[in-house]
Coordinates of C-alpha atoms and ligand atoms in Angstrom, one line a residue:
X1 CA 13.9 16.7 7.1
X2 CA 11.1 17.7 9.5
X3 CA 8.5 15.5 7.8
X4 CA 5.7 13.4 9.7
X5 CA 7.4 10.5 8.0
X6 CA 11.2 11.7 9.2
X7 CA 10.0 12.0 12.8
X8 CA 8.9 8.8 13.5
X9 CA 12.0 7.5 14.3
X10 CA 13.1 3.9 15.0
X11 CA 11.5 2.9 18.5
X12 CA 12.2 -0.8 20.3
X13 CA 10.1 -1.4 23.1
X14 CA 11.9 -3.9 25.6
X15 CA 13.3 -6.6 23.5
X16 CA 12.5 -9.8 25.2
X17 CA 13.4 -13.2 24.1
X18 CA 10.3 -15.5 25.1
X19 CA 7.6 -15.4 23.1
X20 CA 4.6 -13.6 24.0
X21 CA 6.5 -12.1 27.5
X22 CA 5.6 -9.0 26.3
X23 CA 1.4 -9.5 27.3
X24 CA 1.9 -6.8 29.6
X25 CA -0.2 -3.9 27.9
X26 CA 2.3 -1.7 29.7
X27 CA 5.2 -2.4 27.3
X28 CA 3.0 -2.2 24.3
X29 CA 3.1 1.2 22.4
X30 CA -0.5 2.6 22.2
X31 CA -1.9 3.1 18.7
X32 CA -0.4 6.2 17.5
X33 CA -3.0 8.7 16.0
X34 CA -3.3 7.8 12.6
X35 CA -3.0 10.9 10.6
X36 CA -4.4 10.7 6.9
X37 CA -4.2 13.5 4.9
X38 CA -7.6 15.0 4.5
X39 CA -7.8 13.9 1.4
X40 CA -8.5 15.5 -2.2
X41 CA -7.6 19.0 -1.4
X42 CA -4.3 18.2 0.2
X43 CA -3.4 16.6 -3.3
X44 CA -1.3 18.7 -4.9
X45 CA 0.6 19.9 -1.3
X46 CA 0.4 16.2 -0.5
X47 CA 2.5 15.6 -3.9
X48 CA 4.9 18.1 -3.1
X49 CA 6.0 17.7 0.5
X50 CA 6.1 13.7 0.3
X51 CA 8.5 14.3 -2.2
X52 CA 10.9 15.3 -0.1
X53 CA 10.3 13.0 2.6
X54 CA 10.3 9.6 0.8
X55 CA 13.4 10.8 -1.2
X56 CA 15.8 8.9 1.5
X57 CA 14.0 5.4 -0.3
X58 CA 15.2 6.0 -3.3
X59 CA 18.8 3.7 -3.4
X60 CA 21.1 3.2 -1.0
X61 CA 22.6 6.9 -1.1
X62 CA 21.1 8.3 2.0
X63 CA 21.1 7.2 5.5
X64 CA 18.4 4.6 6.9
X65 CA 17.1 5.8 10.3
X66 CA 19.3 3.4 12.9
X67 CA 17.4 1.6 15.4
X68 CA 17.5 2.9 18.9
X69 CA 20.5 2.1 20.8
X70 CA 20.1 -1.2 23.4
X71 CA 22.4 -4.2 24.1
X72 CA 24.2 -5.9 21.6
X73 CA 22.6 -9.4 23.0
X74 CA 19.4 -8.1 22.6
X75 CA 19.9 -7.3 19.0
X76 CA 20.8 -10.9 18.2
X77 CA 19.1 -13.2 16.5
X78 CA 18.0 -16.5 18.2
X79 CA 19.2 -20.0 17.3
X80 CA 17.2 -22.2 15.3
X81 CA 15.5 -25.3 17.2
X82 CA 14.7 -27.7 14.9
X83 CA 14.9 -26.7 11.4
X84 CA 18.7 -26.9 10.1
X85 CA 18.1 -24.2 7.4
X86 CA 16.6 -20.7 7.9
X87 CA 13.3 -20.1 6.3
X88 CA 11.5 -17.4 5.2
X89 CA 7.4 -17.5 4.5
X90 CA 6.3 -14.2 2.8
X91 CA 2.3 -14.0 3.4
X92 CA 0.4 -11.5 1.3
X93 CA -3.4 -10.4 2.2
X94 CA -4.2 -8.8 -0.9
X95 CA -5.8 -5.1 -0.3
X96 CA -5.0 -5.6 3.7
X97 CA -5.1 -1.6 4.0
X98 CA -2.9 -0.3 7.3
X99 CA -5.9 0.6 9.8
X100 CA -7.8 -3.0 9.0
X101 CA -5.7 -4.3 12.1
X102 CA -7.5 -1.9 14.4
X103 CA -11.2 -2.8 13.3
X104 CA -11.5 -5.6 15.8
X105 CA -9.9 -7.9 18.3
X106 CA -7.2 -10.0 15.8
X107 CA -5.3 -12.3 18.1
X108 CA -3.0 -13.9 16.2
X109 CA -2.0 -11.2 14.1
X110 CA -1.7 -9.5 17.2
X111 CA 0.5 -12.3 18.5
X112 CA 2.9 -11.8 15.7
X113 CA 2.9 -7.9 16.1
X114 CA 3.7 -8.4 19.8
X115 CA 6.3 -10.9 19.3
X116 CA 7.2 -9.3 16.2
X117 CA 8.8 -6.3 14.2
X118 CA 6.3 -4.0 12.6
X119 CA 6.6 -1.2 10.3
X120 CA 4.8 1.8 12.3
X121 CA 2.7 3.3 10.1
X122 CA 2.7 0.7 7.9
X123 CA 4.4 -0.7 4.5
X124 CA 4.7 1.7 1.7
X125 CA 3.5 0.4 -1.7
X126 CA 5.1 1.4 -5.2
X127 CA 3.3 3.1 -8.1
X128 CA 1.2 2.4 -9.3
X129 CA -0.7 0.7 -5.9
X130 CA -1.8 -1.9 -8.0
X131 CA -1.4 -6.2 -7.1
X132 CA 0.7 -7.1 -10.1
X133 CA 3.2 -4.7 -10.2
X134 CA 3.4 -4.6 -6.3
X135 CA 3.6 -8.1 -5.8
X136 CA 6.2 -8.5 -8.1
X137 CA 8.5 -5.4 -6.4
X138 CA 8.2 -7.4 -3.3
X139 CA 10.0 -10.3 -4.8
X140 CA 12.1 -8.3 -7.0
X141 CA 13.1 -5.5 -4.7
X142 CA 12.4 -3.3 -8.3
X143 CA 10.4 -0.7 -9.4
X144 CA 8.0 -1.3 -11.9
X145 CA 9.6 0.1 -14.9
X146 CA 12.6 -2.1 -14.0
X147 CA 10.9 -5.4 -13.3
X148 CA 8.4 -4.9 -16.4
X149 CA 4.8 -5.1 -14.6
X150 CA 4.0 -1.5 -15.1
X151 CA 0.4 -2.6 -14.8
X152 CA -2.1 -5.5 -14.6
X153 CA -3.0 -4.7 -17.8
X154 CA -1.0 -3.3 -20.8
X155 CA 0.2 -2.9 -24.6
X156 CA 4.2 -3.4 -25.3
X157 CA 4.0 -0.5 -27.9
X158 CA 6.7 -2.6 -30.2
X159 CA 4.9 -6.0 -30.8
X160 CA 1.4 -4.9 -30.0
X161 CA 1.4 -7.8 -27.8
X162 CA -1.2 -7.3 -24.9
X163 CA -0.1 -8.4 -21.0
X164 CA -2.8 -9.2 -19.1
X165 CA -2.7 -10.9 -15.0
X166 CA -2.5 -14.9 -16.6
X167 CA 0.4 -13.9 -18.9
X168 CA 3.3 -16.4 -18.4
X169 CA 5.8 -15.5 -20.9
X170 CA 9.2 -14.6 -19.0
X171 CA 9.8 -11.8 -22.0
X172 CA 7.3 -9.5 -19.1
X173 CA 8.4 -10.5 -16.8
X174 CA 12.2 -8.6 -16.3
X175 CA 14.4 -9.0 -12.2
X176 CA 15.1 -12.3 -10.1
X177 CA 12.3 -12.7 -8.3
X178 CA 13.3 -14.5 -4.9
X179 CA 12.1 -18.0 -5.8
X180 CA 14.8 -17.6 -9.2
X181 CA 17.5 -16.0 -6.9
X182 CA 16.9 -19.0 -4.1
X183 CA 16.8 -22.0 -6.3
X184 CA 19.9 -20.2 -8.3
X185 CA 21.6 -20.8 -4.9
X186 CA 20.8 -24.4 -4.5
X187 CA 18.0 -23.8 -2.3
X188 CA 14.1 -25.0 -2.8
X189 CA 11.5 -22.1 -2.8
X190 CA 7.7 -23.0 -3.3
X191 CA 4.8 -20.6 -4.2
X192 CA 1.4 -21.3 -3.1
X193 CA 0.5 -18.4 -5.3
X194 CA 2.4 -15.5 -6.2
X195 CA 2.0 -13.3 -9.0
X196 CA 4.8 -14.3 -11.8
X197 CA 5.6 -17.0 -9.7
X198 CA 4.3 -19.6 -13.0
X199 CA 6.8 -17.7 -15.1
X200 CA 9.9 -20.1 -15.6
X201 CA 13.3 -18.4 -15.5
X202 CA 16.5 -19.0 -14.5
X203 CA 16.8 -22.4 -12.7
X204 CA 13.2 -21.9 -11.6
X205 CA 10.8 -24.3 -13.7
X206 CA 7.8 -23.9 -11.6
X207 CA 8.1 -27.1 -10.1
X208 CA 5.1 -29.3 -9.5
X209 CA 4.0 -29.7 -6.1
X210 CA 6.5 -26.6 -5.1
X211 CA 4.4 -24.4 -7.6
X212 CA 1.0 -23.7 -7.5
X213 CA -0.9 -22.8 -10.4
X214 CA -3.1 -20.2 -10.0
X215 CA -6.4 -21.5 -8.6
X216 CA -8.8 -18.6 -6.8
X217 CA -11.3 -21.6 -6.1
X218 CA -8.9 -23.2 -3.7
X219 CA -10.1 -22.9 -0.2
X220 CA -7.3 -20.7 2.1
X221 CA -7.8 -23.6 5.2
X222 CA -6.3 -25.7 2.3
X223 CA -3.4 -23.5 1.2
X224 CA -2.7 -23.4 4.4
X225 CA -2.4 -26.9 5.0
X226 CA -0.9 -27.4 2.4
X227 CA 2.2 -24.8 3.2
X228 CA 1.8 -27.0 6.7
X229 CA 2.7 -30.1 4.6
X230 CA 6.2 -29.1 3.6
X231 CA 7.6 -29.1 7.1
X232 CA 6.6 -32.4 7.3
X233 CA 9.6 -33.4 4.7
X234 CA 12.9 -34.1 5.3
X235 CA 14.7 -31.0 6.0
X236 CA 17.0 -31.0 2.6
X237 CA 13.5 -31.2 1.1
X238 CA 11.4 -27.9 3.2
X239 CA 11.6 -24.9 1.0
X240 CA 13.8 -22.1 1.8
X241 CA 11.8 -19.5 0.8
X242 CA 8.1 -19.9 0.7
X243 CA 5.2 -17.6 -0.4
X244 CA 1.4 -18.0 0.3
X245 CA -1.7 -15.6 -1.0
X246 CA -4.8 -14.8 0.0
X247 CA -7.3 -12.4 -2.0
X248 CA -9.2 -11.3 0.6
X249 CA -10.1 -8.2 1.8
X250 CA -8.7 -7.1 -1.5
X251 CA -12.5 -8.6 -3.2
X252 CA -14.6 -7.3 -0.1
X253 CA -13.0 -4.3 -0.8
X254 CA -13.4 -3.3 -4.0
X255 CA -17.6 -4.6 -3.7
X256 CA -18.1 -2.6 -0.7
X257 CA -15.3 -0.2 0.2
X258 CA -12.9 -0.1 3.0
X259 CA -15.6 1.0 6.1
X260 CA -18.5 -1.7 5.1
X261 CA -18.8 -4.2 7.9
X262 CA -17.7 -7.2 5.4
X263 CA -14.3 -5.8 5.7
X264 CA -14.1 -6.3 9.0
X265 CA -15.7 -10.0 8.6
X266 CA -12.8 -10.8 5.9
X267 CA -10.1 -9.7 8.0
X268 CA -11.1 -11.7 10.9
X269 CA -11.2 -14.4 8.3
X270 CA -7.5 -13.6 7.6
X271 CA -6.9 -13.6 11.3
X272 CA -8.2 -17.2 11.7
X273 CA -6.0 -18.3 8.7
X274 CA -2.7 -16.6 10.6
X275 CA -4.2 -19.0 13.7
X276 CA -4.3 -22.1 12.0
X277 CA -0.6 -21.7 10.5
X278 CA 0.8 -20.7 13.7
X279 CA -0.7 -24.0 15.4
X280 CA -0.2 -26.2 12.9
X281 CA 3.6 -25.3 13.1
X282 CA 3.6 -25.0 16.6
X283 CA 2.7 -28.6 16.4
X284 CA 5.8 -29.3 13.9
X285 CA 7.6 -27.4 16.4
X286 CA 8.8 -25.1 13.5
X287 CA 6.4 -21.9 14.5
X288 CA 9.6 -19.9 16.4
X289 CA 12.0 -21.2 13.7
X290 CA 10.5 -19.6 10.8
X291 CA 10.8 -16.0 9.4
X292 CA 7.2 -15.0 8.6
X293 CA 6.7 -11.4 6.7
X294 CA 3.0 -10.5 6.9
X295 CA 2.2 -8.0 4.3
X296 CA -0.3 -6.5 1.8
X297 CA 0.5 -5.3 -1.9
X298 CA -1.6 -2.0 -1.8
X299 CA -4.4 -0.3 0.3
X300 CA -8.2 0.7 -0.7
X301 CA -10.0 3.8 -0.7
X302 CA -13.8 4.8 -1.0
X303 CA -15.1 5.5 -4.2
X304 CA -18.7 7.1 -5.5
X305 CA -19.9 8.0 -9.0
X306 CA -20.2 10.9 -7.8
X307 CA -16.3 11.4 -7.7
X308 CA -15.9 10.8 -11.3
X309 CA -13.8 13.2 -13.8
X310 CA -15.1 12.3 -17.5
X311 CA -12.5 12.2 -20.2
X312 CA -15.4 13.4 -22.8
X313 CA -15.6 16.5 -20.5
X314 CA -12.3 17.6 -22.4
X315 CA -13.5 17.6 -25.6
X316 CA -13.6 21.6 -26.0
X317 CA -10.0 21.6 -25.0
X318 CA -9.1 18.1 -27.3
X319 CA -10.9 15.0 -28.1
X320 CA -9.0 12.3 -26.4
X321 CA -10.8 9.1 -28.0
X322 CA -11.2 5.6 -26.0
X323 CA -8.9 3.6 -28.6
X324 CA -5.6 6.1 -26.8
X325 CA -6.5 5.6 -23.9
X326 CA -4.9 1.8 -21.8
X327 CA -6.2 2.2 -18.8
X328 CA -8.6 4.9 -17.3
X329 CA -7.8 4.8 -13.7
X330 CA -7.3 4.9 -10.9
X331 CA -4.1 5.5 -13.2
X332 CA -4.8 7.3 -16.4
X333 CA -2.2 5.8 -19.2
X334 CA -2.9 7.5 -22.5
X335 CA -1.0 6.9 -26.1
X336 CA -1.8 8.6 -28.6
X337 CA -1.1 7.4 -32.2
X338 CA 2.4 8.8 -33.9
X339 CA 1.9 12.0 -34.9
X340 CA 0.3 13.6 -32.1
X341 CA 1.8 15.9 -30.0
X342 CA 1.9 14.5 -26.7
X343 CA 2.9 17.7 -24.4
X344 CA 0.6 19.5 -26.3
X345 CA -2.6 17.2 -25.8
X346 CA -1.1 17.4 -21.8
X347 CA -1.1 21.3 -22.0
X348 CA -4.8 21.2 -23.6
X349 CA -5.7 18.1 -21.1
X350 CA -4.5 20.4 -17.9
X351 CA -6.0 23.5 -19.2
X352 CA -9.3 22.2 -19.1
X353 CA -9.1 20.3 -16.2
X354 CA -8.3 23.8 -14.5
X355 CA -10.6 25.6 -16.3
X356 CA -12.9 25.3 -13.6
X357 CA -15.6 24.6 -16.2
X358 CA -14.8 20.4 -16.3
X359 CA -16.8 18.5 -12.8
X360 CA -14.2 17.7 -10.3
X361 CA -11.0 18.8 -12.9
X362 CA -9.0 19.9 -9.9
X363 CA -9.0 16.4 -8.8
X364 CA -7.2 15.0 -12.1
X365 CA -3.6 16.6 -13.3
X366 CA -2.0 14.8 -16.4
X367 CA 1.9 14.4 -16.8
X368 CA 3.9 13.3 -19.9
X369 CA 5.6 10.4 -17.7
X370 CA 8.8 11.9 -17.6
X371 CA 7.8 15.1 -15.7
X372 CA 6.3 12.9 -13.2
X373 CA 7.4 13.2 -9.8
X374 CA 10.9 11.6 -9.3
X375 CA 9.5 10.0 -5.9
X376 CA 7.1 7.7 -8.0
X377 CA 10.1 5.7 -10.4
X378 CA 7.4 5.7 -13.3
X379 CA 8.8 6.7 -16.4
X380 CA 12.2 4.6 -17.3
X381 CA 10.4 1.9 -19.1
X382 CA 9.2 2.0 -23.3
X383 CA 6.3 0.2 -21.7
X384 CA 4.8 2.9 -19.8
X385 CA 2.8 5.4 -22.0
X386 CA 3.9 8.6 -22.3
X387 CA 0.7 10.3 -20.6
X388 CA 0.2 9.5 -17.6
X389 CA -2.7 10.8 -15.0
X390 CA -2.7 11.5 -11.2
X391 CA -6.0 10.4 -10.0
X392 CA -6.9 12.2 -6.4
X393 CA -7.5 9.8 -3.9
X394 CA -10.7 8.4 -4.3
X395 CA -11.7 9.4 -7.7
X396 CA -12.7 7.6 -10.7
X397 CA -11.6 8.4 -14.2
X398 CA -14.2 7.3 -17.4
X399 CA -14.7 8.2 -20.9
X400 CA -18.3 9.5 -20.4
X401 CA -20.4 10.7 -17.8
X402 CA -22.3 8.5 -16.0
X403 CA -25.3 8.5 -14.4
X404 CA -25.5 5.3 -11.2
X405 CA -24.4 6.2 -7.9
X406 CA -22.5 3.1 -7.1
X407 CA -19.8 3.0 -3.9
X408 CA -17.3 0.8 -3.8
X409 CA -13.3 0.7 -2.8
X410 CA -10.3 1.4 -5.1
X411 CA -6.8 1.6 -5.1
X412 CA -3.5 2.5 -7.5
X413 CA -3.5 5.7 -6.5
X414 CA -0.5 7.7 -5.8
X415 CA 1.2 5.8 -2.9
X416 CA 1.8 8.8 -0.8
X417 CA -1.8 8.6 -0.2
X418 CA -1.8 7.3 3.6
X419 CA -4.8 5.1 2.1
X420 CA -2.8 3.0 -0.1
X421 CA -0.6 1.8 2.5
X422 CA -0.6 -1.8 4.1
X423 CA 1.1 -3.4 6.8
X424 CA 4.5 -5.3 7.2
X425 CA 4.3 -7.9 10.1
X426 CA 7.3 -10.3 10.4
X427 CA 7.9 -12.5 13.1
X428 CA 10.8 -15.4 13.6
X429 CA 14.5 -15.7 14.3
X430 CA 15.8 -12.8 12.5
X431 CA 13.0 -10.2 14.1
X432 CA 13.0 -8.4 17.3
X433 CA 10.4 -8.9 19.6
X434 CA 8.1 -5.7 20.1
X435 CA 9.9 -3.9 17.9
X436 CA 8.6 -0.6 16.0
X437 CA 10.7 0.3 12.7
X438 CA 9.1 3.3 10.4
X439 CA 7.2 2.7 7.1
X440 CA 9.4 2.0 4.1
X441 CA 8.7 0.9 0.7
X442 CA 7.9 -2.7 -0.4
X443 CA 11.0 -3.0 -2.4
X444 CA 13.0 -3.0 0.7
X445 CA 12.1 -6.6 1.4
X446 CA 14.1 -8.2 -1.3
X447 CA 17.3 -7.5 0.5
X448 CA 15.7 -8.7 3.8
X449 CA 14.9 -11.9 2.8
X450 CA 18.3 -12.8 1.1
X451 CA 19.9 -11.6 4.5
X452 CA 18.4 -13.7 6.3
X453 CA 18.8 -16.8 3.9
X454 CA 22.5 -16.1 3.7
X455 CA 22.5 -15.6 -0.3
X456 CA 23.5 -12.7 -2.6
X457 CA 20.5 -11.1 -4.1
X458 CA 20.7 -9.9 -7.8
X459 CA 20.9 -5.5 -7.8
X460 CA 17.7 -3.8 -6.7
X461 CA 16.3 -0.3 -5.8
X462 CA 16.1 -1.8 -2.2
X463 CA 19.1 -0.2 0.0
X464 CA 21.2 -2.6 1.5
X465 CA 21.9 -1.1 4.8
X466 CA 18.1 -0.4 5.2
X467 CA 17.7 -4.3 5.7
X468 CA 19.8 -4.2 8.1
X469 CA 17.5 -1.4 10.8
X470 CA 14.9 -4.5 10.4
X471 CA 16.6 -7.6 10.1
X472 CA 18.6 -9.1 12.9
X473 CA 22.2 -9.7 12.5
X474 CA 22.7 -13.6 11.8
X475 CA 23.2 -15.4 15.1
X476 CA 26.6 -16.7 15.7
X477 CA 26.7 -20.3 15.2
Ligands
LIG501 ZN1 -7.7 -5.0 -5.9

């Protein structure tokens, strides 16, 4: 497979074992060039020759790149210090795209990537690259169709009942999250936010003061301090598994799109966060004992008015009226009422979005969900509707015309759009030092973490062997 994505092979710089011995610019990879596809007219190629290169995701069936030969000893994971458990703190900047890191001087997420293991080109979202249904494939190591968050927003067909992002009922909610599978081994898990993370299921009950309710007004130096706060217990007490959110540059990114100057602002703001954590458990003496996973749900990409396809615009071909349509982008989910033909309104739907006759047509192409490509995993759920839109990267899809020229940022886009991608930073016990691994999908992390806590994880689309090119075998003792 002579992809861009097959080529970048596992690379290991020098694997040290002090932290932060590996200042010397020489041993540090320069950027690579960041290649993007250029955009809307590579959509359909895009589509196609992805296809083929993210196949080897898809289950355990085909062979994870290995990581480049070097000495056992160097491949082993160090021994805890202080904390008699391992522990695992998953950190999600919502809408961190991949490229954010190189807008400015970040040095403590640079700390982590230098003492750290960082996927490449970054971390590979699932479809659609929206936060609910990526979030919760990060903690369930499933696809949306098999964890049940095929949106943030949709209608079960069969009760009418509506999901929206503060729906709590476990009946959405399908998979073990981690913070189920942990506490279903004995162990303590907290959320400091997490989406589903309120849902109670299994022998997770949401416990107070180890489960945060959803609060966007808390200040992040607090959730961080508060995170702080658990290593201060006694060790049967500090959470196994831990989670913490933040919703920026997700916000400054939808306002003002991915290039404004307030991106760059938020992301330092992130940085600073990442700095207070690291010294307030460097002062626990904790920082080299814990297994933190930096990541992002999704990316973000530029959008105008002017990019806009206009589901009136149809109407010669067929009327397709508001009340079918769920949600209009950037992942068009149409059902139609029984009694419509559904691959015939996709034949008329296609036709005139060819035609050459409907403004920027070329840039939409509808799917009854099962003829959508395999590499997306978006059609084995009653919940998805069964039309579903491609939107190209960067355009908006609305029911009529309009006429503001408002920019702003977007994403839930195909995720082979290099623009929808964010990063994967871990740094701890179980990660190599310098280390390079190549992107992979977000549902790959499940297995990680339940490596590293020692626990069996429920069945996943994650492979098993892949966690194994990023986590470091258990130490011995
Ligand atoms: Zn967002």
């Amino acid at each position: 497979m002579a992809s861009d994505h097959q080529s970048t092979l596992t690379t290991s710089l020098p694997i040290s074992t002090n932290e932060d011995d590996l200042h010397s610019s020489a041993l540090l990879p320069s950027p690579a060039p960041r290649k993007s596809p250029s955009s809307t007219l590579a959509f359909i190629s895009l589509v196609i020759t992805t296809a083929a290169a993210f196949s080897f995701l898809f289950f355990s069936s085909s062979k994870p790149p290995n990581p480049s030969p070097h000495s056992t000893a160097a491949l082993s994971s160090r021994p805890l210090s202080k904390l008699h458990h391992p522990v695992v703190l998953i950190i999600s900047s919502d809408g961190f795209r991949f490229g954010y890191q190189f807008k400015t001087d970040l040095p403590n997420i640079n700390r982590l990537i230098r003492n750290g293991t960082e996927a490449d080109l970054g971390l590979i979202p699932v479809f659609p690259t929206l936060t609910f249904p990526n979030h919760y494939s990060i903690v369930t190591g499933l696809y949306p169709p098999y964890h049940g968050i095929i949106n943030n927003y949709f209608t079960d067909p069969i009760s009418g009942d509506k999901f929206n992002m503060a729906s709590h009922d476990p009946k959405w909610w399908l998979g073990d999250p981690l913070w189920e599978t942990v506490s279903n081994h004995g162990l303590k898990a907290s959320t400091y936010f997490w989406p589903g993370s309120e849902v109670r299921k299994g022998s997770w009950n949401c416990p107070t003061n180890y489960c945060m309710p959803y609060n966007e007004s808390v200040p992040f130096e607090e959730r961080v301090d508060a995170l702080l706060s658990y290593f201060d217990m006694p060790s049967d007490e500090i959470p196994s598994f831990m989670t913490l959110y933040f919703e920026d540059p997700d916000h400054q990114g939808h306002q003002y799109g991915p290039d404004d100057v307030r991106i760059t602002d938020a992301v330092v703001e992130i940085d600073a966060l990442i700095g207070r954590l690291i010294r307030g458990m460097e002062e626990r003496g904790v920082f080299q004992d814990v297994n933190i996973i930096l990541l992002g749900d999704h990316g973000m990409v530029g959008t105008c008015d002017k990019r806009v396809i206009a589901l009136d615009d149809l109407a010669e071909w067929v009327k397709i009226p508001k009340e079918w349509v769920q949600s209009y982008t950037p992942v068009l989910s149409i059902r139609p009422p029984p009694g419509y033909s559904t691959s015939e309104i996709v034949g008329k739907m296609n036709e005139g979005l060819g035609s050459g006759r409907v403004e920027n047509g070329e840039f939409l192409r509808v799917f009854l969900k099962e003829d959508l490509p395999n590499r997306l995993h978006y059609s084995d759920s009653y919940r998805i509707p069964p039309i579903v839109g491609l939107v190209g990267e960067g355009f908006t899809v609305t029911q009529t015309r309009s006429t503001g020229q408002e920019c702003g940022g977007a994403h839930g886009y195909d995720n082979a759009f290099f623009s929808m991608r964010t990063i994967f930073i871990a740094h701890g016990p179980r990660f190599a030092r310098g280390r390079k691994v190549p992107s992979f999908e977000n549902v790959q992390i499940y297995n990680m973490v339940t490596r590293i806590l020692k626990i069996d994880g429920a069945s996943n689309n994650g492979s098993v062997s892949f966690a194994d090119t990023v986590v470091l075998p258990a130490h011995s003792n």
